mmCIF file of C-alpha atoms in Angstrom:
data_model
loop_
_atom_site.group_PDB
_atom_site.id
_atom_site.type_symbol
_atom_site.label_atom_id
_atom_site.label_comp_id
_atom_site.label_asym_id
_atom_site.label_seq_id
_atom_site.Cartn_x
_atom_site.Cartn_y
_atom_site.Cartn_z
ATOM 1 C CA MET A 1 -41.336 -16.802 28.657
ATOM 2 C CA LYS A 2 -42.626 -13.906 26.594
ATOM 3 C CA SER A 3 -40.476 -11.390 28.479
ATOM 4 C CA ASN A 4 -37.377 -13.593 27.954
ATOM 5 C CA TYR A 5 -38.173 -13.839 24.256
ATOM 6 C CA LEU A 6 -38.503 -10.060 23.908
ATOM 7 C CA PHE A 7 -35.281 -9.521 25.857
ATOM 8 C CA ASN A 8 -33.378 -11.930 23.620
ATOM 9 C CA LEU A 9 -34.894 -10.356 20.515
ATOM 10 C CA VAL A 10 -33.773 -6.881 21.580
ATOM 11 C CA ILE A 11 -30.235 -8.144 22.271
ATOM 12 C CA TYR A 12 -30.150 -9.825 18.852
ATOM 13 C CA ILE A 13 -31.296 -6.658 17.092
ATOM 14 C CA ILE A 14 -28.661 -4.578 18.893
ATOM 15 C CA LEU A 15 -25.877 -7.016 18.031
ATOM 16 C CA PHE A 16 -27.029 -7.353 14.441
ATOM 17 C CA SER A 17 -27.209 -3.581 14.015
ATOM 18 C CA CYS A 18 -23.688 -3.113 15.387
ATOM 19 C CA ASN A 19 -22.245 -5.846 13.205
ATOM 20 C CA SER A 20 -23.989 -4.667 10.065
ATOM 21 C CA LYS A 21 -22.703 -1.131 10.565
ATOM 22 C CA GLU A 22 -19.162 -2.382 10.973
ATOM 23 C CA THR A 23 -19.095 -4.699 7.984
ATOM 24 C CA ASN A 24 -21.145 -2.971 5.257
ATOM 25 C CA PHE A 25 -18.672 -0.780 3.409
ATOM 26 C CA SER A 26 -19.451 0.808 0.059
ATOM 27 C CA LEU A 27 -16.655 0.572 -2.510
ATOM 28 C CA GLU A 28 -16.067 3.856 -4.329
ATOM 29 C CA SER A 29 -13.725 5.066 -7.045
ATOM 30 C CA GLY A 30 -11.167 7.707 -6.165
ATOM 31 C CA ASN A 31 -8.468 9.914 -7.625
ATOM 32 C CA LEU A 32 -4.838 9.520 -6.605
ATOM 33 C CA ILE A 33 -2.555 12.508 -7.209
ATOM 34 C CA ILE A 34 1.200 12.516 -6.525
ATOM 35 C CA ILE A 35 1.911 16.032 -5.244
ATOM 36 C CA ASP A 36 5.593 15.764 -4.323
ATOM 37 C CA SER A 37 8.616 13.540 -4.907
ATOM 38 C CA VAL A 38 11.852 14.038 -2.954
ATOM 39 C CA GLN A 39 14.994 12.065 -3.769
ATOM 40 C CA ILE A 40 16.598 10.691 -0.601
ATOM 41 C CA ASP A 41 20.378 11.035 -0.585
ATOM 42 C CA ASP A 42 21.325 7.465 0.305
ATOM 43 C CA SER A 43 24.425 7.541 -1.907
ATOM 44 C CA ARG A 44 26.730 6.583 0.976
ATOM 45 C CA PHE A 45 24.603 3.558 1.838
ATOM 46 C CA SER A 46 23.305 0.422 0.173
ATOM 47 C CA PHE A 47 19.762 -0.067 1.395
ATOM 48 C CA GLY A 48 18.420 -3.255 -0.142
ATOM 49 C CA GLU A 49 15.736 -3.300 2.548
ATOM 50 C CA ILE A 50 14.582 -0.916 5.238
ATOM 51 C CA TYR A 51 12.362 -1.307 8.283
ATOM 52 C CA ASN A 52 9.844 0.914 10.046
ATOM 53 C CA PRO A 53 10.135 4.216 8.159
ATOM 54 C CA ARG A 54 8.726 7.116 10.183
ATOM 55 C CA VAL A 55 8.421 10.886 9.804
ATOM 56 C CA PHE A 56 8.688 13.022 12.957
ATOM 57 C CA ASN A 57 8.093 16.742 13.439
ATOM 58 C CA ASP A 58 7.133 16.877 9.753
ATOM 59 C CA SER A 59 10.840 17.170 8.960
ATOM 60 C CA ILE A 60 12.782 14.056 10.014
ATOM 61 C CA LEU A 61 12.512 10.838 8.017
ATOM 62 C CA GLY A 62 14.102 7.837 9.660
ATOM 63 C CA PHE A 63 14.277 4.073 9.295
ATOM 64 C CA GLY A 64 16.278 1.022 10.238
ATOM 65 C CA ASP A 65 18.497 -0.508 7.580
ATOM 66 C CA GLY A 66 18.140 -4.068 6.355
ATOM 67 C CA SER A 67 21.248 -5.251 8.180
ATOM 68 C CA PHE A 68 19.716 -4.315 11.578
ATOM 69 C CA ARG A 69 22.846 -2.245 12.316
ATOM 70 C CA SER A 70 21.700 1.378 12.230
ATOM 71 C CA ILE A 71 18.946 3.963 12.484
ATOM 72 C CA ASN A 72 19.259 6.500 9.657
ATOM 73 C CA LEU A 73 17.826 10.027 9.649
ATOM 74 C CA PHE A 74 17.179 12.259 6.606
ATOM 75 C CA HIS A 75 15.510 15.615 6.042
ATOM 76 C CA SER A 76 12.048 14.787 4.739
ATOM 77 C CA LYS A 77 11.703 17.985 2.689
ATOM 78 C CA SER A 78 15.133 18.035 1.002
ATOM 79 C CA GLY A 79 16.209 14.388 1.188
ATOM 80 C CA ALA A 80 19.565 15.366 2.719
ATOM 81 C CA PHE A 81 21.274 12.944 5.074
ATOM 82 C CA LEU A 82 21.183 14.146 8.684
ATOM 83 C CA SER A 83 22.639 11.493 10.948
ATOM 84 C CA ASN A 84 22.704 7.843 11.838
ATOM 85 C CA PHE A 85 22.906 5.919 15.074
ATOM 86 C CA GLU A 86 25.136 2.855 14.968
ATOM 87 C CA THR A 87 28.095 1.516 16.897
ATOM 88 C CA ASP A 88 30.884 3.224 14.939
ATOM 89 C CA SER A 89 29.302 6.700 14.937
ATOM 90 C CA ILE A 90 28.557 7.079 18.660
ATOM 91 C CA GLU A 91 31.231 7.964 21.212
ATOM 92 C CA SER A 92 29.016 8.608 24.236
ATOM 93 C CA PHE A 93 27.921 4.979 24.719
ATOM 94 C CA PRO A 94 28.827 1.524 23.317
ATOM 95 C CA LEU A 95 25.636 0.894 21.349
ATOM 96 C CA PRO A 96 25.152 -2.813 20.448
ATOM 97 C CA GLU A 97 26.380 -3.681 16.993
ATOM 98 C CA LYS A 98 23.038 -4.789 15.567
ATOM 99 C CA ASP A 99 19.369 -5.742 16.086
ATOM 100 C CA MET A 100 18.083 -2.193 15.726
ATOM 101 C CA THR A 101 15.236 -1.270 13.369
ATOM 102 C CA PHE A 102 12.853 0.751 15.557
ATOM 103 C CA PHE A 103 13.152 4.319 16.790
ATOM 104 C CA TYR A 104 10.867 6.988 18.213
ATOM 105 C CA ILE A 105 11.548 10.715 18.532
ATOM 106 C CA LYS A 106 9.957 12.582 21.432
ATOM 107 C CA GLY A 107 10.995 16.196 21.789
ATOM 108 C CA GLU A 108 14.786 16.325 21.557
ATOM 109 C CA LEU A 109 15.244 12.654 22.475
ATOM 110 C CA ILE A 110 15.481 9.596 20.257
ATOM 111 C CA TYR A 111 14.527 6.185 21.662
ATOM 112 C CA ILE A 112 16.130 3.197 19.916
ATOM 113 C CA LEU A 113 14.795 -0.303 20.502
ATOM 114 C CA ASN A 114 17.126 -3.294 20.450
ATOM 115 C CA ASP A 115 14.808 -6.275 20.112
ATOM 116 C CA LEU A 116 17.502 -8.905 20.787
ATOM 117 C CA ILE A 117 18.502 -7.713 24.250
ATOM 118 C CA ARG A 118 15.036 -6.273 25.021
ATOM 119 C CA SER A 119 16.306 -2.800 25.810
ATOM 120 C CA ILE A 120 15.776 0.802 24.730
ATOM 121 C CA PHE A 121 18.682 3.234 24.377
ATOM 122 C CA VAL A 122 17.908 6.922 24.745
ATOM 123 C CA PHE A 123 20.047 9.673 23.170
ATOM 124 C CA ASP A 124 19.559 13.293 22.307
ATOM 125 C CA LEU A 125 19.690 14.163 18.616
ATOM 126 C CA ASP A 126 23.362 15.133 18.996
ATOM 127 C CA LYS A 127 24.106 11.502 19.965
ATOM 128 C CA ASN A 128 24.691 12.158 23.639
ATOM 129 C CA PHE A 129 23.683 9.102 25.661
ATOM 130 C CA LYS A 130 20.938 9.685 28.240
ATOM 131 C CA LYS A 131 19.833 6.325 29.613
ATOM 132 C CA LYS A 132 19.130 2.667 28.989
ATOM 133 C CA ILE A 133 15.688 1.172 29.641
ATOM 134 C CA GLU A 134 15.561 -2.591 30.169
ATOM 135 C CA LEU A 135 12.202 -4.086 29.210
ATOM 136 C CA ASN A 136 10.911 -6.474 31.844
ATOM 137 C CA PHE A 137 8.361 -8.695 30.125
ATOM 138 C CA LYS A 138 5.834 -10.549 32.251
ATOM 139 C CA ASN A 139 7.565 -13.746 31.206
ATOM 140 C CA LEU A 140 10.485 -14.602 28.953
ATOM 141 C CA SER A 141 8.255 -16.321 26.429
ATOM 142 C CA GLN A 142 7.455 -12.876 24.957
ATOM 143 C CA LYS A 143 9.921 -10.639 23.145
ATOM 144 C CA PRO A 144 9.857 -7.479 21.000
ATOM 145 C CA THR A 145 9.590 -7.804 17.252
ATOM 146 C CA PHE A 146 11.581 -5.785 14.722
ATOM 147 C CA MET A 147 8.505 -4.659 12.742
ATOM 148 C CA GLY A 148 5.099 -3.244 13.600
ATOM 149 C CA LEU A 149 4.712 -0.834 16.508
ATOM 150 C CA PHE A 150 7.026 1.166 18.754
ATOM 151 C CA GLU A 151 5.484 4.329 20.224
ATOM 152 C CA ILE A 152 5.563 6.331 23.435
ATOM 153 C CA GLN A 153 2.209 7.636 24.662
ATOM 154 C CA GLU A 154 2.134 9.736 27.827
ATOM 155 C CA ASN A 155 3.896 7.534 30.421
ATOM 156 C CA SER A 156 3.744 4.269 28.463
ATOM 157 C CA ILE A 157 5.782 2.489 25.826
ATOM 158 C CA PHE A 158 3.807 0.367 23.358
ATOM 159 C CA LEU A 159 5.568 -2.116 21.103
ATOM 160 C CA SER A 160 4.945 -5.137 18.924
ATOM 161 C CA SER A 161 5.653 -8.390 20.721
ATOM 162 C CA VAL A 162 5.612 -12.052 19.831
ATOM 163 C CA TYR A 163 5.940 -15.464 21.461
ATOM 164 C CA ASP A 164 9.601 -16.452 21.608
ATOM 165 C CA GLY A 165 9.354 -20.093 20.609
ATOM 166 C CA ALA A 166 8.908 -22.477 17.708
ATOM 167 C CA LEU A 167 7.213 -21.020 14.634
ATOM 168 C CA SER A 168 4.442 -23.594 14.993
ATOM 169 C CA ASP A 169 3.558 -22.146 18.420
ATOM 170 C CA ARG A 170 4.083 -18.451 17.667
ATOM 171 C CA PHE A 171 0.661 -17.663 16.251
ATOM 172 C CA LYS A 172 -1.082 -19.573 19.042
ATOM 173 C CA ASN A 173 0.683 -18.053 22.041
ATOM 174 C CA SER A 174 1.655 -14.497 21.108
ATOM 175 C CA LYS A 175 0.376 -11.290 22.637
ATOM 176 C CA ILE A 176 0.910 -8.883 19.784
ATOM 177 C CA VAL A 177 1.072 -5.613 21.761
ATOM 178 C CA THR A 178 2.907 -5.108 25.060
ATOM 179 C CA GLU A 179 2.791 -1.970 27.204
ATOM 180 C CA PHE A 180 5.603 -0.870 29.545
ATOM 181 C CA GLY A 181 6.130 2.074 31.844
ATOM 182 C CA LEU A 182 8.891 4.541 31.010
ATOM 183 C CA ASP A 183 11.064 2.622 33.473
ATOM 184 C CA GLY A 184 10.655 -0.576 31.438
ATOM 185 C CA GLN A 185 8.311 -2.318 33.874
ATOM 186 C CA PHE A 186 5.611 -4.499 32.346
ATOM 187 C CA LEU A 187 2.106 -3.027 32.462
ATOM 188 C CA ASN A 188 -0.101 -4.986 30.060
ATOM 189 C CA ASP A 189 -0.258 -7.110 26.932
ATOM 190 C CA PHE A 190 -3.104 -7.928 24.577
ATOM 191 C CA GLY A 191 -4.142 -8.961 21.084
ATOM 192 C CA SER A 192 -3.987 -12.327 19.356
ATOM 193 C CA PHE A 193 -3.230 -13.432 15.840
ATOM 194 C CA PRO A 194 -6.234 -14.479 13.702
ATOM 195 C CA LYS A 195 -7.268 -18.097 14.069
ATOM 196 C CA PRO A 196 -6.625 -18.907 10.360
ATOM 197 C CA TYR A 197 -2.902 -18.283 11.028
ATOM 198 C CA THR A 198 -2.858 -21.363 13.264
ATOM 199 C CA THR A 199 -4.512 -23.813 10.865
ATOM 200 C CA GLY A 200 -1.521 -24.428 8.590
ATOM 201 C CA ASN A 201 2.111 -23.577 7.877
ATOM 202 C CA LEU A 202 2.298 -19.889 7.059
ATOM 203 C CA VAL A 203 5.086 -17.347 6.576
ATOM 204 C CA LEU A 204 4.055 -13.693 6.629
ATOM 205 C CA SER A 205 5.888 -10.918 4.803
ATOM 206 C CA SER A 206 5.294 -8.483 7.664
ATOM 207 C CA ASN A 207 4.168 -8.217 11.268
ATOM 208 C CA GLU A 208 0.557 -7.260 11.939
ATOM 209 C CA ASN A 209 -0.010 -3.629 10.954
ATOM 210 C CA LYS A 210 -0.587 -1.297 13.916
ATOM 211 C CA ILE A 211 -1.038 2.393 14.592
ATOM 212 C CA ILE A 212 -1.981 4.512 17.619
ATOM 213 C CA LYS A 213 -4.313 7.475 17.254
ATOM 214 C CA ASP A 214 -6.884 9.314 19.345
ATOM 215 C CA GLY A 215 -6.268 7.161 22.419
ATOM 216 C CA LYS A 216 -6.741 3.860 20.588
ATOM 217 C CA ILE A 217 -4.626 1.197 18.909
ATOM 218 C CA TYR A 218 -5.723 -0.084 15.510
ATOM 219 C CA ILE A 219 -4.486 -3.463 14.299
ATOM 220 C CA LEU A 220 -4.893 -4.770 10.738
ATOM 221 C CA ASN A 221 -3.961 -8.372 10.006
ATOM 222 C CA VAL A 222 -1.499 -9.192 7.237
ATOM 223 C CA ALA A 223 -3.169 -12.201 5.595
ATOM 224 C CA GLY A 224 -6.670 -13.627 5.272
ATOM 225 C CA VAL A 225 -9.908 -11.677 5.474
ATOM 226 C CA PRO A 226 -8.817 -8.107 6.323
ATOM 227 C CA ILE A 227 -10.069 -7.185 9.792
ATOM 228 C CA LEU A 228 -9.311 -3.803 11.359
ATOM 229 C CA LYS A 229 -9.553 -4.065 15.152
ATOM 230 C CA GLU A 230 -9.851 -1.077 17.449
ATOM 231 C CA TYR A 231 -8.461 -1.403 20.989
ATOM 232 C CA LEU A 232 -8.452 1.047 23.839
ATOM 233 C CA LEU A 233 -4.971 1.693 25.223
ATOM 234 C CA ASN A 234 -5.809 -0.538 28.202
ATOM 235 C CA GLY A 235 -6.217 -3.478 25.800
ATOM 236 C CA ASP A 236 -10.030 -3.638 25.699
ATOM 237 C CA LEU A 237 -11.405 -4.484 22.261
ATOM 238 C CA ASN A 238 -13.574 -1.545 21.223
ATOM 239 C CA GLY A 239 -14.534 -2.273 17.611
ATOM 240 C CA VAL A 240 -14.122 -4.750 14.770
ATOM 241 C CA TYR A 241 -14.366 -3.782 11.100
ATOM 242 C CA LYS A 242 -14.372 -6.379 8.340
ATOM 243 C CA LEU A 243 -12.933 -4.609 5.303
ATOM 244 C CA GLU A 244 -14.015 -5.164 1.714
ATOM 245 C CA SER A 245 -11.991 -5.068 -1.485
ATOM 246 C CA GLU A 246 -12.243 -5.583 -5.221
ATOM 247 C CA HIS A 247 -8.566 -6.532 -5.547
ATOM 248 C CA HIS A 248 -7.531 -8.321 -2.358
ATOM 249 C CA ASP A 249 -7.900 -12.131 -2.296
ATOM 250 C CA PRO A 250 -8.393 -13.298 1.317
ATOM 251 C CA GLU A 251 -7.416 -16.926 0.660
ATOM 252 C CA ILE A 252 -4.266 -17.917 2.540
ATOM 253 C CA GLY A 253 -1.672 -20.073 0.807
ATOM 254 C CA TYR A 254 -0.348 -22.605 3.314
ATOM 255 C CA TYR A 255 2.627 -24.854 2.621
ATOM 256 C CA THR A 256 3.557 -28.405 3.594
ATOM 257 C CA ASN A 257 7.354 -28.543 3.576
ATOM 258 C CA ASP A 258 8.685 -25.735 1.388
ATOM 259 C CA PRO A 259 7.421 -22.156 1.981
ATOM 260 C CA PHE A 260 8.089 -21.367 -1.683
ATOM 261 C CA SER A 261 5.727 -24.114 -2.771
ATOM 262 C CA ALA A 262 2.691 -22.342 -1.322
ATOM 263 C CA SER A 263 0.312 -20.519 -3.615
ATOM 264 C CA LEU A 264 0.685 -16.739 -3.632
ATOM 265 C CA THR A 265 -1.064 -14.882 -0.817
ATOM 266 C CA ASP A 266 -2.206 -11.262 -0.931
ATOM 267 C CA GLN A 267 -0.835 -9.525 2.174
ATOM 268 C CA PHE A 268 -1.306 -6.150 3.849
ATOM 269 C CA ASN A 269 2.006 -4.447 4.581
ATOM 270 C CA GLY A 270 1.237 -0.950 5.828
ATOM 271 C CA LEU A 271 -1.227 1.080 7.908
ATOM 272 C CA ALA A 272 -1.288 4.883 8.169
ATOM 273 C CA SER A 273 -3.431 7.687 9.543
ATOM 274 C CA ASP A 274 -3.253 11.267 10.746
ATOM 275 C CA GLN A 275 -2.477 10.585 14.394
ATOM 276 C CA ASN A 276 -3.292 14.188 15.322
ATOM 277 C CA SER A 277 -6.830 13.951 13.971
ATOM 278 C CA SER A 278 -9.896 12.328 15.500
ATOM 279 C CA GLU A 279 -11.255 11.469 12.047
ATOM 280 C CA LYS A 280 -11.376 7.718 11.540
ATOM 281 C CA ILE A 281 -9.686 7.706 8.156
ATOM 282 C CA PHE A 282 -6.965 5.143 7.511
ATOM 283 C CA TYR A 283 -4.736 4.162 4.620
ATOM 284 C CA ALA A 284 -3.403 0.654 4.055
ATOM 285 C CA THR A 285 -1.133 -0.894 1.462
ATOM 286 C CA TYR A 286 -1.224 -4.496 0.319
ATOM 287 C CA SER A 287 0.332 -6.817 -2.243
ATOM 288 C CA SER A 288 -2.060 -8.213 -4.827
ATOM 289 C CA PHE A 289 -1.694 -10.912 -7.477
ATOM 290 C CA ASP A 290 -4.095 -11.587 -10.364
ATOM 291 C CA THR A 291 -3.459 -15.301 -10.092
ATOM 292 C CA ARG A 292 -2.257 -17.384 -7.158
ATOM 293 C CA ASP A 293 -0.147 -19.694 -9.302
ATOM 294 C CA ARG A 294 3.528 -18.988 -8.552
ATOM 295 C CA GLU A 295 4.736 -19.629 -12.083
ATOM 296 C CA TYR A 296 2.594 -16.888 -13.600
ATOM 297 C CA GLY A 297 1.344 -14.880 -10.665
ATOM 298 C CA LEU A 298 4.573 -13.028 -9.804
ATOM 299 C CA GLY A 299 4.331 -11.155 -13.096
ATOM 300 C CA THR A 300 0.899 -9.824 -12.132
ATOM 301 C CA TYR A 301 2.027 -8.228 -8.863
ATOM 302 C CA LYS A 302 0.500 -4.899 -7.831
ATOM 303 C CA TRP A 303 1.134 -2.742 -4.756
ATOM 304 C CA MET A 304 -2.255 -1.328 -3.832
ATOM 305 C CA LEU A 305 -3.353 1.591 -1.661
ATOM 306 C CA MET A 306 -6.649 1.402 0.233
ATOM 307 C CA LYS A 307 -8.395 4.372 1.858
ATOM 308 C CA ILE A 308 -10.702 3.340 4.715
ATOM 309 C CA ASP A 309 -13.250 5.816 6.057
ATOM 310 C CA LEU A 310 -14.868 4.335 9.167
ATOM 311 C CA GLU A 311 -17.194 7.299 9.666
ATOM 312 C CA ASN A 312 -18.761 7.171 6.199
ATOM 313 C CA MET A 313 -18.129 3.419 5.788
ATOM 314 C CA THR A 314 -16.428 3.784 2.416
ATOM 315 C CA ILE A 315 -13.355 2.151 0.890
ATOM 316 C CA LYS A 316 -11.355 3.309 -2.119
ATOM 317 C CA GLU A 317 -8.493 1.426 -3.806
ATOM 318 C CA LYS A 318 -5.807 2.349 -6.308
ATOM 319 C CA GLU A 319 -2.593 0.820 -7.650
ATOM 320 C CA LEU A 320 0.641 2.446 -6.443
ATOM 321 C CA ALA A 321 3.213 0.254 -8.211
ATOM 322 C CA GLY A 322 3.327 -2.681 -10.605
ATOM 323 C CA SER A 323 5.274 -5.884 -11.151
ATOM 324 C CA TRP A 324 8.668 -4.170 -11.556
ATOM 325 C CA HIS A 325 8.527 -3.240 -7.865
ATOM 326 C CA LEU A 326 7.931 -6.797 -6.647
ATOM 327 C CA ASN A 327 11.521 -7.095 -5.422
ATOM 328 C CA GLU A 328 12.181 -3.389 -4.905
ATOM 329 C CA LEU A 329 11.967 -1.221 -1.810
ATOM 330 C CA ARG A 330 8.494 0.215 -1.126
ATOM 331 C CA LYS A 331 7.084 1.259 2.254
ATOM 332 C CA LEU A 332 4.058 3.208 3.451
ATOM 333 C CA ILE A 333 4.838 5.914 6.047
ATOM 334 C CA PRO A 334 2.455 5.554 9.045
ATOM 335 C CA GLN A 335 2.299 9.317 9.666
ATOM 336 C CA VAL A 336 -0.316 11.114 7.547
ATOM 337 C CA LYS A 337 -0.614 14.912 7.637
ATOM 338 C CA GLY A 338 -4.153 16.079 6.946
ATOM 339 C CA ASP A 339 -5.028 14.333 3.696
ATOM 340 C CA THR A 340 -1.420 13.904 2.544
ATOM 341 C CA VAL A 341 -0.041 10.359 2.514
ATOM 342 C CA SER A 342 3.676 9.555 2.180
ATOM 343 C CA PHE A 343 5.548 6.480 1.023
ATOM 344 C CA LEU A 344 9.109 5.456 0.203
ATOM 345 C CA ILE A 345 9.894 3.730 -3.069
ATOM 346 C CA ARG A 346 12.960 2.901 -5.156
ATOM 347 C CA GLU A 347 12.330 3.713 -8.789
ATOM 348 C CA LYS A 348 13.833 2.406 -12.028
ATOM 349 C CA ASP A 349 16.612 5.020 -11.919
ATOM 350 C CA GLU A 350 17.745 3.145 -8.756
ATOM 351 C CA ASN A 351 17.174 6.217 -6.589
ATOM 352 C CA LEU A 352 15.092 6.228 -3.409
ATOM 353 C CA TYR A 353 12.191 8.688 -3.263
ATOM 354 C CA LEU A 354 9.859 9.954 -0.581
ATOM 355 C CA LYS A 355 6.590 10.608 -2.384
ATOM 356 C CA ARG A 356 3.499 12.396 -1.127
ATOM 357 C CA LEU A 357 0.013 11.936 -2.493
ATOM 358 C CA ILE A 358 -3.620 12.816 -1.993
ATOM 359 C CA PHE A 359 -6.246 10.100 -2.463
ATOM 360 C CA ASP A 360 -9.816 11.381 -2.628
#
């Protein structure tokens, strides 16, 4: 009996130590400095919304437009328009008319995901068609999503996926990451939505935030208590970090019949890190309201930036934009270079800017 007691006590101490290390963050003040602001020449377009902005090779900024019809590329240093991939501009292959928001550049090739027909179209940067990859999910109840994750690592394609069924069943049955081979064959799926998502009617403003770095996938939930989960690329859960905040309210506003009748909910809408660094430093953006009452709360909106240091267990927070930007375009870029963070935002002069900052 005594030996069993000691064994159980040791196990308890180990588990308690691990959990306490993962959940005890210190909140620190920090300085946010905007170091660069580049106007993006979107004069020939009308981007009311964009999806999945990415920067590749430290020079190409790209994103899907809000109509799901095109992938648009700009020079990240000058803001000049480079190219776009949509049906009318490509002669080498009849690209589907819409349902494109995701792209990934690897070398001289661009991979474009069409979430409706579950296929990837591969071109070179001069728009010459190379191949089509059909994604063979394990079963037809899963499908790609148009926000979240789409990356190619070694010989695998990782993308955000979701249960293709009624909204009431989506949070219960989804696998939120699916892995395919480069031939489109299913390899693995993993990850589940937080249990609080299933306890009431809920509409999220974004898909779960995800990023791949240093051989791991990190997933940060949109609503509720912010939990950063670390998975190995094979889908094994490797770490769980409960984040802390002075400005984020974890209470979820469920609705009964009308989604617009729910109380306001603070939601995370971006996750970024230097994917070429082994340092466990992450940046996240979230929407924050001073009051949850819809009548008054919208006027208190703030777009916040959080810096998460998992090695030193510190968190810093700072406001990026205020209430004027509630209905304006604003997106965190997942790719961080060193300690430089980038984001897209439309300012009061109605121009779109790629801004770079340091938060220390």
